[in-house]
């Protein structure tokens, strides 16, 4: 069962882990990834990161990504949370959790979830530089390549 | 009517986040709609100047250039996503 | 800088994550793995899991494993906590965290840390079954194979 | 003297968690010490009956059969580890 949420508010990774495990004793391991706002981009100091999203579509996209992970691995639950709005360096942007009886499945599903989210969830980052300038982050070839790894493994 | 949404720098270049418009005569695909918006005014020409960095969704699913657009649809245009 | 700890007490994954990130804004992502005591082994219900360790050697072994991860990846810190003593199904056994500017490094280091820990840290699990029987867990071929993947990538 | 430690089922089979003993005459390696302990008594014969599932550490570093054992060393015997 997937928990998917898009929110402006901060999230509590420990509380989400506890929620994922609550009331069950059959989980063997939980993989996790937390994305954090960095204080610089290409050597240029960043004052804030603004995250725009497509409200109607983001929840659907995250639900699909989670469902895809649950179809590919033996998961007992997963959590995908993504923040939007204006975040500061050091703030947590995204949280992915994947619980499984087996550690490799938990870890692989975690990597898959974050890779796919980066190329399939309708979020756009804008960096606000220390001098007040702002620039939209360009999609990275790296991210497309990372997501493509999982495509070639389909079917 | 169709409901058209713009995000990130496409929103900025279009000067609006959304608009409702009648499906233009003879337009039946995402590519067709992009062509029509490009020709409509300077904002559209600027926003869609570089179509290979424009992505689209129809009714909140990612869509390609040849995907159909029908009356009642919600069509969104945006740059490649950069979340995570 | 690695934080390594072997303890009987429960740990708080959220607090450890906060500690790893405290006072810095240059981290891009944190990979994480949490191992949990399962309620059954080979279909047989488990009442508890007892973890024996080699006190003098475990800290050293965990420090080495952490140092090896820090030598292989661009990490800004990592945390390896392992519990010992008698744990119940649903209890957290082990926590691994790896912080990096880059998500792939964080995720890869997390996988490495847990794989190596499983074959290089002197802990032994004993399962206490519902009927009072107890059995030492045998090392799994899988774990050795998982750890060996990282060996072939050395040097 | 050497300090010998046993863990998990090796501890159970030896009937002790540790012992101090003089380095036996002519014993200079991990394999040599295993042979000596195997021959010493029934507990040792039982604990080391299957040497391929016995692992060792000398002074808290993993050690192989041919690694040296010297007076003052801490030598530990245990099954393959199963933490994590």
CSV table of C-alpha atoms in Angstrom, one decimal:
chain,number,residue,atom,x,y,z
A,1,UNK,CA,0.0,0.0,0.0
A,2,UNK,CA,1.5,3.3,-1.1
A,3,UNK,CA,1.4,6.6,0.7
A,4,UNK,CA,1.8,9.5,-1.7
A,5,UNK,CA,1.7,13.1,-0.7
A,6,UNK,CA,2.5,16.5,-2.1
A,7,UNK,CA,2.7,19.2,0.5
A,8,UNK,CA,4.1,22.7,1.3
A,9,UNK,CA,4.8,21.7,4.9
A,10,UNK,CA,8.0,20.0,6.1
A,11,UNK,CA,7.8,16.3,6.7
A,12,UNK,CA,9.2,14.1,9.4
A,13,UNK,CA,11.2,11.2,8.0
A,14,UNK,CA,11.3,9.3,11.2
A,15,UNK,CA,7.5,9.6,11.7
A,16,UNK,CA,6.9,8.4,8.1
A,17,UNK,CA,9.1,5.4,8.7
A,18,UNK,CA,7.2,4.6,11.9
A,19,UNK,CA,3.9,4.9,10.1
A,20,UNK,CA,5.1,2.6,7.3
A,21,UNK,CA,6.1,0.0,9.9
A,22,UNK,CA,3.1,0.5,12.3
A,23,UNK,CA,1.2,-2.6,13.3
A,24,UNK,CA,3.2,-5.0,11.3
A,25,UNK,CA,6.1,-7.3,12.0
A,26,UNK,CA,6.7,-9.0,8.7
A,27,UNK,CA,9.0,-6.3,7.2
A,28,UNK,CA,12.7,-7.2,6.9
A,29,UNK,CA,14.1,-3.9,5.7
A,30,UNK,CA,13.2,-0.4,4.6
A,31,UNK,CA,15.2,1.5,1.9
A,32,UNK,CA,15.0,5.3,2.1
A,33,UNK,CA,16.1,8.3,0.2
A,34,UNK,CA,15.8,11.9,1.3
A,35,UNK,CA,16.5,14.8,-1.1
A,36,UNK,CA,17.9,18.0,0.4
A,37,UNK,CA,18.1,21.6,-0.9
A,38,UNK,CA,21.8,22.4,-1.5
A,39,UNK,CA,23.2,25.8,-0.8
A,40,UNK,CA,24.8,26.2,-4.2
A,41,UNK,CA,24.4,25.3,-7.9
A,42,UNK,CA,27.4,25.2,-10.2
A,43,UNK,CA,29.4,27.0,-7.6
A,44,UNK,CA,26.8,29.8,-7.3
A,45,UNK,CA,25.3,30.3,-3.8
A,46,UNK,CA,21.6,29.7,-3.6
A,47,UNK,CA,19.3,31.6,-1.2
A,48,UNK,CA,16.2,29.4,-1.8
A,49,UNK,CA,14.7,26.8,-4.1
A,50,UNK,CA,11.2,27.3,-5.4
A,51,UNK,CA,9.2,24.2,-6.4
A,52,UNK,CA,6.3,24.6,-8.8
A,53,UNK,CA,4.1,21.7,-9.6
A,54,UNK,CA,1.0,20.7,-11.5
A,55,UNK,CA,-1.5,20.1,-8.7
A,56,UNK,CA,-4.0,17.8,-10.4
A,57,UNK,CA,-1.3,15.7,-12.0
A,58,UNK,CA,1.3,15.3,-9.3
A,59,UNK,CA,-0.6,13.0,-7.0
A,60,UNK,CA,-1.6,10.8,-9.9
A,61,UNK,CA,1.9,10.7,-11.2
A,62,UNK,CA,3.3,9.8,-7.8
A,63,UNK,CA,0.6,7.1,-7.3
A,64,UNK,CA,1.6,5.6,-10.7
A,65,UNK,CA,5.3,5.6,-9.9
A,66,UNK,CA,4.5,3.9,-6.5
A,67,UNK,CA,2.2,1.4,-8.2
A,68,UNK,CA,5.0,0.6,-10.7
A,69,UNK,CA,7.5,0.0,-7.9
A,70,UNK,CA,5.0,-2.3,-6.1
A,71,UNK,CA,4.4,-4.2,-9.3
A,72,UNK,CA,8.2,-4.7,-9.9
A,73,UNK,CA,9.3,-5.6,-6.4
A,74,UNK,CA,7.9,-7.6,-3.4
A,75,UNK,CA,7.0,-4.5,-1.4
A,76,UNK,CA,5.0,-4.3,1.8
A,77,UNK,CA,4.4,-0.6,1.4
A,78,UNK,CA,6.1,2.5,0.1
A,79,UNK,CA,5.9,6.2,0.8
A,80,UNK,CA,6.6,9.1,-1.6
A,81,UNK,CA,6.4,12.6,-0.3
A,82,UNK,CA,7.3,15.7,-2.2
A,83,UNK,CA,7.3,19.3,-1.1
A,84,UNK,CA,6.4,22.3,-3.2
A,85,UNK,CA,6.7,26.0,-2.6
A,86,UNK,CA,9.8,28.0,-1.4
A,87,UNK,CA,12.4,25.9,0.4
A,88,UNK,CA,15.7,26.9,2.0
A,89,UNK,CA,19.1,25.3,1.8
A,90,UNK,CA,19.1,22.3,4.1
A,91,UNK,CA,15.3,21.7,3.8
A,92,UNK,CA,14.2,18.3,2.9
A,93,UNK,CA,12.5,18.2,-0.6
A,94,UNK,CA,11.5,14.6,-1.1
A,95,UNK,CA,11.2,11.4,0.8
A,96,UNK,CA,11.0,7.9,-0.6
A,97,UNK,CA,10.6,4.8,1.6
A,98,UNK,CA,10.2,1.2,0.4
A,99,UNK,CA,9.5,-1.7,2.8
A,100,UNK,CA,10.1,-5.3,1.8
A,101,UNK,CA,10.9,-8.7,3.4
A,102,UNK,CA,14.2,-8.5,1.5
A,103,UNK,CA,16.8,-5.8,1.7
A,104,UNK,CA,17.8,-5.9,-2.0
A,105,UNK,CA,14.2,-5.3,-3.1
A,106,UNK,CA,13.9,-2.5,-0.6
A,107,UNK,CA,17.0,-0.8,-1.9
A,108,UNK,CA,16.3,-1.4,-5.6
A,109,UNK,CA,12.8,0.0,-5.2
A,110,UNK,CA,14.1,3.0,-3.4
A,111,UNK,CA,16.5,3.8,-6.3
A,112,UNK,CA,13.8,3.2,-8.8
A,113,UNK,CA,11.3,5.5,-7.1
A,114,UNK,CA,13.6,8.4,-6.9
A,115,UNK,CA,14.9,8.0,-10.4
A,116,UNK,CA,11.4,7.7,-11.9
A,117,UNK,CA,10.1,10.6,-9.8
A,118,UNK,CA,12.8,12.8,-11.2
A,119,UNK,CA,11.7,12.2,-14.8
A,120,UNK,CA,8.0,11.5,-14.4
A,121,UNK,CA,6.5,13.7,-11.7
A,122,UNK,CA,5.5,17.2,-12.8
A,123,UNK,CA,7.7,19.4,-10.6
A,124,UNK,CA,9.9,22.3,-11.7
A,125,UNK,CA,12.7,23.7,-9.6
A,126,UNK,CA,13.7,27.4,-9.8
A,127,UNK,CA,16.9,28.4,-8.0
A,128,UNK,CA,16.8,31.8,-6.3
A,129,UNK,CA,20.4,33.0,-6.1
A,130,UNK,CA,22.0,35.1,-3.3
A,131,UNK,CA,21.9,38.2,-5.6
A,132,UNK,CA,18.2,37.9,-6.2
A,133,UNK,CA,18.5,36.4,-9.6
A,134,UNK,CA,16.3,33.3,-10.3
A,135,UNK,CA,16.8,30.5,-12.9
A,136,UNK,CA,14.8,27.5,-13.8
A,137,UNK,CA,16.8,24.3,-13.3
A,138,UNK,CA,17.4,22.4,-16.5
A,139,UNK,CA,16.6,18.7,-16.7
A,140,UNK,CA,19.8,16.8,-16.5
A,141,UNK,CA,20.9,14.1,-19.0
A,142,UNK,CA,22.0,12.1,-16.0
A,143,UNK,CA,18.5,11.9,-14.6
A,144,UNK,CA,17.1,10.7,-17.9
A,145,UNK,CA,19.8,8.1,-18.2
A,146,UNK,CA,19.2,7.0,-14.6
A,147,UNK,CA,15.5,6.6,-15.3
A,148,UNK,CA,16.2,4.8,-18.6
A,149,UNK,CA,18.1,2.1,-16.8
A,150,UNK,CA,14.8,1.0,-15.3
A,151,UNK,CA,13.0,1.1,-18.7
A,152,UNK,CA,15.3,-1.4,-20.3
A,153,UNK,CA,14.5,-3.7,-17.4
A,154,UNK,CA,10.8,-3.6,-18.0
A,155,UNK,CA,9.1,-6.9,-19.1
B,1,UNK,CA,-13.6,24.5,-25.2
B,2,UNK,CA,-10.3,23.2,-24.0
B,3,UNK,CA,-8.5,24.2,-20.8
B,4,UNK,CA,-4.8,25.0,-21.4
B,5,UNK,CA,-2.2,25.2,-18.5
B,6,UNK,CA,1.3,26.5,-18.6
B,7,UNK,CA,4.1,25.8,-16.1
B,8,UNK,CA,7.5,27.1,-15.2
B,9,UNK,CA,9.2,29.2,-17.9
B,10,UNK,CA,6.4,28.4,-20.3
B,11,UNK,CA,4.0,30.1,-17.9
B,12,UNK,CA,6.3,33.1,-17.7
B,13,UNK,CA,6.7,33.4,-21.4
B,14,UNK,CA,3.0,33.0,-22.1
B,15,UNK,CA,2.3,35.6,-19.4
B,16,UNK,CA,-0.5,33.4,-17.9
B,17,UNK,CA,-0.9,30.2,-16.0
B,18,UNK,CA,-4.0,29.0,-17.8
B,19,UNK,CA,-6.6,29.8,-20.3
B,20,UNK,CA,-9.9,28.4,-21.7
B,21,UNK,CA,-10.3,28.5,-25.4
B,22,UNK,CA,-12.4,26.9,-28.1
B,23,UNK,CA,-10.6,24.0,-29.8
B,24,UNK,CA,-9.3,25.9,-32.9
B,25,UNK,CA,-10.7,24.8,-36.2
B,26,UNK,CA,-8.7,22.0,-37.8
B,27,UNK,CA,-6.6,21.3,-34.6
B,28,UNK,CA,-6.8,17.7,-33.4
B,29,UNK,CA,-3.4,16.9,-31.8
B,30,UNK,CA,-0.9,18.3,-29.3
B,31,UNK,CA,1.5,19.2,-32.2
B,32,UNK,CA,-1.4,21.0,-33.9
B,33,UNK,CA,-2.2,23.0,-30.8
B,34,UNK,CA,1.5,23.9,-30.3
B,35,UNK,CA,1.6,25.2,-33.9
B,36,UNK,CA,-1.6,27.2,-33.4
B,37,UNK,CA,-0.3,28.8,-30.1
B,38,UNK,CA,3.1,29.6,-31.8
B,39,UNK,CA,1.3,31.4,-34.6
B,40,UNK,CA,-1.2,33.2,-32.4
B,41,UNK,CA,1.0,35.9,-30.9
B,42,UNK,CA,4.5,36.9,-29.8
B,43,UNK,CA,4.2,35.3,-26.4
B,44,UNK,CA,3.3,31.9,-28.0
B,45,UNK,CA,6.1,32.3,-30.5
B,46,UNK,CA,8.5,32.9,-27.7
B,47,UNK,CA,7.2,30.1,-25.4
B,48,UNK,CA,7.2,27.5,-28.1
B,49,UNK,CA,10.3,28.7,-30.0
B,50,UNK,CA,12.2,25.6,-29.0
B,51,UNK,CA,9.6,22.7,-29.2
B,52,UNK,CA,12.1,20.0,-28.3
B,53,UNK,CA,12.2,21.3,-24.7
B,54,UNK,CA,8.5,21.5,-24.4
B,55,UNK,CA,6.6,18.6,-22.8
B,56,UNK,CA,2.8,18.2,-22.7
B,57,UNK,CA,0.1,16.4,-20.8
B,58,UNK,CA,-3.5,15.7,-21.9
B,59,UNK,CA,-5.9,15.2,-19.1
B,60,UNK,CA,-3.0,14.9,-16.7
B,61,UNK,CA,-1.2,12.2,-18.5
B,62,UNK,CA,2.1,12.8,-20.4
B,63,UNK,CA,1.3,13.1,-24.1
B,64,UNK,CA,3.3,13.1,-27.3
B,65,UNK,CA,3.0,15.5,-30.3
B,66,UNK,CA,0.7,13.2,-32.2
B,67,UNK,CA,-1.7,12.5,-29.2
B,68,UNK,CA,-5.2,13.7,-29.8
B,69,UNK,CA,-6.7,16.9,-28.3
B,70,UNK,CA,-10.5,16.9,-28.1
B,71,UNK,CA,-13.1,19.4,-26.8
B,72,UNK,CA,-13.2,19.3,-23.0
B,73,UNK,CA,-9.6,18.2,-22.6
B,74,UNK,CA,-7.2,19.7,-20.2
B,75,UNK,CA,-3.9,20.3,-22.0
B,76,UNK,CA,-0.7,21.3,-20.2
B,77,UNK,CA,2.6,22.6,-21.5
B,78,UNK,CA,5.8,22.6,-19.5
B,79,UNK,CA,9.6,22.1,-19.6
B,80,UNK,CA,11.1,18.7,-18.8
B,81,UNK,CA,10.4,18.0,-15.2
B,82,UNK,CA,13.1,18.7,-12.5
B,83,UNK,CA,11.6,17.4,-9.2
B,84,UNK,CA,13.1,15.0,-6.8
C,1,UNK,CA,32.8,11.9,9.2
C,2,UNK,CA,31.4,8.6,10.2
C,3,UNK,CA,29.2,7.9,13.2
C,4,UNK,CA,29.4,4.3,14.3
C,5,UNK,CA,27.6,2.8,17.3
C,6,UNK,CA,26.8,-0.6,18.7
C,7,UNK,CA,24.1,-0.4,21.4
C,8,UNK,CA,21.4,-2.4,23.2
C,9,UNK,CA,19.0,0.5,23.2
C,10,UNK,CA,16.6,1.3,20.4
C,11,UNK,CA,17.7,4.1,18.0
C,12,UNK,CA,15.6,6.9,16.4
C,13,UNK,CA,16.2,7.0,12.7
C,14,UNK,CA,14.7,10.4,12.3
C,15,UNK,CA,17.0,11.9,15.0
C,16,UNK,CA,20.0,10.2,13.4
C,17,UNK,CA,19.1,11.8,10.0
C,18,UNK,CA,18.7,15.2,11.7
C,19,UNK,CA,22.1,14.8,13.4
C,20,UNK,CA,23.8,13.8,10.1
C,21,UNK,CA,22.4,17.0,8.4
C,22,UNK,CA,22.8,19.3,11.4
C,23,UNK,CA,24.5,22.6,10.7
C,24,UNK,CA,25.2,22.0,7.0
C,25,UNK,CA,23.5,22.9,3.8
C,26,UNK,CA,25.7,21.3,1.2
C,27,UNK,CA,24.1,17.8,1.3
C,28,UNK,CA,22.1,16.9,-1.8
C,29,UNK,CA,20.7,13.6,-0.6
C,30,UNK,CA,20.8,10.9,2.0
C,31,UNK,CA,20.4,7.2,1.4
C,32,UNK,CA,19.2,5.1,4.2
C,33,UNK,CA,18.6,1.5,5.1
C,34,UNK,CA,16.8,0.2,8.2
C,35,UNK,CA,16.9,-3.5,9.0
C,36,UNK,CA,13.9,-4.8,10.9
C,37,UNK,CA,13.3,-8.1,12.9
C,38,UNK,CA,10.9,-10.3,11.0
C,39,UNK,CA,8.2,-12.3,12.8
C,40,UNK,CA,9.1,-15.5,11.0
C,41,UNK,CA,12.0,-17.4,9.4
C,42,UNK,CA,11.3,-20.1,6.8
C,43,UNK,CA,7.7,-20.0,7.7
C,44,UNK,CA,8.3,-20.6,11.4
C,45,UNK,CA,7.1,-17.9,13.8
C,46,UNK,CA,9.8,-16.1,15.7
C,47,UNK,CA,9.3,-14.8,19.3
C,48,UNK,CA,12.6,-12.9,19.5
C,49,UNK,CA,15.9,-12.4,17.8
C,50,UNK,CA,19.1,-12.4,20.0
C,51,UNK,CA,22.1,-10.6,18.6
C,52,UNK,CA,25.5,-11.6,20.0
C,53,UNK,CA,28.5,-9.6,19.1
C,54,UNK,CA,32.3,-9.3,19.7
C,55,UNK,CA,32.4,-6.1,21.7
C,56,UNK,CA,36.0,-5.1,21.1
C,57,UNK,CA,35.9,-5.8,17.4
C,58,UNK,CA,32.5,-4.6,16.3
C,59,UNK,CA,33.2,-0.9,16.6
C,60,UNK,CA,36.5,-1.3,14.8
C,61,UNK,CA,34.8,-3.3,12.1
C,62,UNK,CA,32.0,-0.8,11.6
C,63,UNK,CA,34.5,2.1,11.5
C,64,UNK,CA,36.5,0.3,8.8
C,65,UNK,CA,33.4,-0.4,6.8
C,66,UNK,CA,32.4,3.3,7.1
C,67,UNK,CA,35.9,4.4,6.2
C,68,UNK,CA,35.8,2.2,3.1
C,69,UNK,CA,32.5,3.7,2.0
C,70,UNK,CA,34.0,7.2,2.5
C,71,UNK,CA,37.0,6.3,0.4
C,72,UNK,CA,34.9,4.9,-2.4
C,73,UNK,CA,32.2,7.6,-2.7
C,74,UNK,CA,32.0,11.4,-2.3
C,75,UNK,CA,30.3,11.3,1.1
C,76,UNK,CA,29.7,14.1,3.5
C,77,UNK,CA,29.1,11.8,6.4
C,78,UNK,CA,27.6,8.4,7.2
C,79,UNK,CA,26.0,6.7,10.1
C,80,UNK,CA,26.1,3.0,11.0
C,81,UNK,CA,24.2,1.8,14.1
C,82,UNK,CA,23.7,-1.8,15.1
C,83,UNK,CA,21.8,-3.1,18.0
C,84,UNK,CA,22.7,-6.2,20.1
C,85,UNK,CA,20.8,-8.1,22.7
C,86,UNK,CA,17.3,-9.5,22.5
C,87,UNK,CA,15.0,-7.8,20.0
C,88,UNK,CA,11.4,-8.4,19.2
C,89,UNK,CA,9.7,-8.7,15.8
C,90,UNK,CA,9.2,-5.2,14.4
C,91,UNK,CA,12.2,-3.8,16.3
C,92,UNK,CA,14.9,-2.0,14.2
C,93,UNK,CA,18.2,-3.9,14.2
C,94,UNK,CA,20.5,-1.8,12.0
C,95,UNK,CA,20.5,1.7,10.5
C,96,UNK,CA,22.7,2.9,7.7
C,97,UNK,CA,22.8,6.5,6.4
C,98,UNK,CA,25.0,8.0,3.7
C,99,UNK,CA,25.0,11.7,2.8
C,100,UNK,CA,26.4,13.0,-0.4
C,101,UNK,CA,26.0,15.9,-2.8
C,102,UNK,CA,24.9,13.4,-5.4
C,103,UNK,CA,22.0,11.0,-5.0
C,104,UNK,CA,23.6,8.0,-6.8
C,105,UNK,CA,26.6,8.1,-4.5
C,106,UNK,CA,24.3,8.3,-1.5
C,107,UNK,CA,22.3,5.3,-2.7
C,108,UNK,CA,25.3,3.2,-3.8
C,109,UNK,CA,27.1,3.8,-0.5
C,110,UNK,CA,24.0,2.8,1.4
C,111,UNK,CA,23.9,-0.5,-0.4
C,112,UNK,CA,27.6,-1.1,0.0
C,113,UNK,CA,27.5,-0.3,3.8
C,114,UNK,CA,24.7,-2.8,4.5
C,115,UNK,CA,26.2,-5.5,2.2
C,116,UNK,CA,29.6,-5.2,3.8
C,117,UNK,CA,28.3,-5.0,7.3
C,118,UNK,CA,26.4,-8.3,6.7
C,119,UNK,CA,29.6,-10.1,5.9
C,120,UNK,CA,32.3,-8.1,7.9
C,121,UNK,CA,30.8,-7.1,11.2
C,122,UNK,CA,31.1,-9.6,14.0
C,123,UNK,CA,27.4,-10.1,14.9
C,124,UNK,CA,25.6,-13.4,15.2
C,125,UNK,CA,21.8,-13.8,15.1
C,126,UNK,CA,19.9,-16.4,17.0
C,127,UNK,CA,16.3,-16.9,16.4
C,128,UNK,CA,14.0,-17.7,19.3
C,129,UNK,CA,11.0,-19.6,18.0
C,130,UNK,CA,7.5,-19.4,19.4
C,131,UNK,CA,7.9,-22.8,20.9
C,132,UNK,CA,11.0,-21.8,22.9
C,133,UNK,CA,13.4,-23.5,20.5
C,134,UNK,CA,16.4,-21.4,19.5
C,135,UNK,CA,18.6,-21.6,16.4
C,136,UNK,CA,21.7,-19.7,15.2
C,137,UNK,CA,21.0,-18.1,11.8
C,138,UNK,CA,23.2,-19.5,9.1
C,139,UNK,CA,25.2,-17.1,6.8
C,140,UNK,CA,23.4,-16.8,3.5
C,141,UNK,CA,25.2,-17.4,0.2
C,142,UNK,CA,23.2,-14.4,-1.0
C,143,UNK,CA,24.9,-12.1,1.5
C,144,UNK,CA,28.3,-13.3,0.5
C,145,UNK,CA,27.5,-12.8,-3.2
C,146,UNK,CA,26.0,-9.3,-2.5
C,147,UNK,CA,29.2,-8.3,-0.7
C,148,UNK,CA,31.4,-9.8,-3.4
C,149,UNK,CA,29.9,-7.5,-6.0
C,150,UNK,CA,31.6,-4.7,-4.2
C,151,UNK,CA,35.0,-6.5,-4.1
C,152,UNK,CA,35.2,-6.9,-7.8
C,153,UNK,CA,34.8,-3.2,-8.0
C,154,UNK,CA,37.8,-2.5,-5.8
C,155,UNK,CA,40.9,-0.8,-7.3
D,1,UNK,CA,49.7,-16.5,27.2
D,2,UNK,CA,47.1,-16.0,24.6
D,3,UNK,CA,43.5,-14.9,25.1
D,4,UNK,CA,41.0,-17.1,23.2
D,5,UNK,CA,37.3,-16.0,22.7
D,6,UNK,CA,34.4,-18.1,21.3
D,7,UNK,CA,31.2,-16.7,19.9
D,8,UNK,CA,27.7,-18.0,19.0
D,9,UNK,CA,27.6,-21.8,18.6
D,10,UNK,CA,31.3,-22.1,19.0
D,11,UNK,CA,30.9,-20.6,22.5
D,12,UNK,CA,28.1,-23.1,23.2
D,13,UNK,CA,30.1,-26.1,22.0
D,14,UNK,CA,33.2,-25.1,23.8
D,15,UNK,CA,31.2,-24.5,27.0
D,16,UNK,CA,32.9,-21.2,27.6
D,17,UNK,CA,33.1,-17.7,26.2
D,18,UNK,CA,36.8,-17.3,26.7
D,19,UNK,CA,40.0,-18.7,28.2
D,20,UNK,CA,43.6,-17.7,28.7
D,21,UNK,CA,46.2,-20.3,27.9
D,22,UNK,CA,49.9,-20.5,27.2
D,23,UNK,CA,50.6,-20.6,23.5
D,24,UNK,CA,51.0,-24.3,23.0
D,25,UNK,CA,54.5,-25.6,22.1
D,26,UNK,CA,55.0,-25.6,18.3
D,27,UNK,CA,51.8,-23.7,17.5
D,28,UNK,CA,52.3,-20.5,15.5
D,29,UNK,CA,49.3,-20.1,13.3
D,30,UNK,CA,45.5,-20.0,13.4
D,31,UNK,CA,45.2,-23.4,11.8
D,32,UNK,CA,47.8,-24.8,14.3
D,33,UNK,CA,45.7,-23.5,17.2
D,34,UNK,CA,42.5,-24.9,15.7
D,35,UNK,CA,44.2,-28.3,15.4
D,36,UNK,CA,45.4,-28.1,19.0
D,37,UNK,CA,42.0,-27.2,20.3
D,38,UNK,CA,40.4,-29.9,18.3
D,39,UNK,CA,42.7,-32.5,19.8
D,40,UNK,CA,42.5,-31.1,23.4
D,41,UNK,CA,39.1,-32.5,24.4
D,42,UNK,CA,35.6,-33.5,23.2
D,43,UNK,CA,34.3,-30.0,23.4
D,44,UNK,CA,37.0,-28.8,21.0
D,45,UNK,CA,36.5,-31.7,18.7
D,46,UNK,CA,32.8,-30.9,18.5
D,47,UNK,CA,33.3,-27.1,18.1
D,48,UNK,CA,35.9,-27.5,15.3
D,49,UNK,CA,34.5,-30.6,13.7
D,50,UNK,CA,33.6,-28.6,10.6
D,51,UNK,CA,36.5,-26.1,10.1
D,52,UNK,CA,35.1,-24.6,6.9
D,53,UNK,CA,32.3,-22.9,8.9
D,54,UNK,CA,34.7,-21.5,11.5
D,55,UNK,CA,36.0,-18.0,11.1
D,56,UNK,CA,38.8,-16.4,13.2
D,57,UNK,CA,40.1,-13.1,14.2
D,58,UNK,CA,43.5,-12.2,15.6
D,59,UNK,CA,43.7,-9.1,17.7
D,60,UNK,CA,40.2,-8.1,16.4
D,61,UNK,CA,41.1,-8.4,12.7
D,62,UNK,CA,39.7,-11.2,10.6
D,63,UNK,CA,42.4,-13.8,10.1
D,64,UNK,CA,43.0,-16.8,7.8
D,65,UNK,CA,44.3,-20.3,8.7
D,66,UNK,CA,47.9,-19.4,7.9
D,67,UNK,CA,47.9,-16.1,9.9
D,68,UNK,CA,50.4,-16.1,12.8
D,69,UNK,CA,49.4,-16.4,16.4
D,70,UNK,CA,51.9,-15.0,18.9
D,71,UNK,CA,52.1,-14.8,22.7
D,72,UNK,CA,49.9,-11.9,23.9
D,73,UNK,CA,47.5,-12.2,21.0
D,74,UNK,CA,43.7,-12.2,21.3
D,75,UNK,CA,42.4,-14.9,19.1
D,76,UNK,CA,38.6,-15.3,18.5
D,77,UNK,CA,36.7,-18.2,16.8
D,78,UNK,CA,33.2,-17.8,15.5
D,79,UNK,CA,30.8,-18.9,12.8
D,80,UNK,CA,30.4,-16.7,9.6
D,81,UNK,CA,28.8,-13.5,10.7
D,82,UNK,CA,25.1,-12.9,10.4
D,83,UNK,CA,24.5,-9.3,11.4
D,84,UNK,CA,22.7,-6.6,9.5
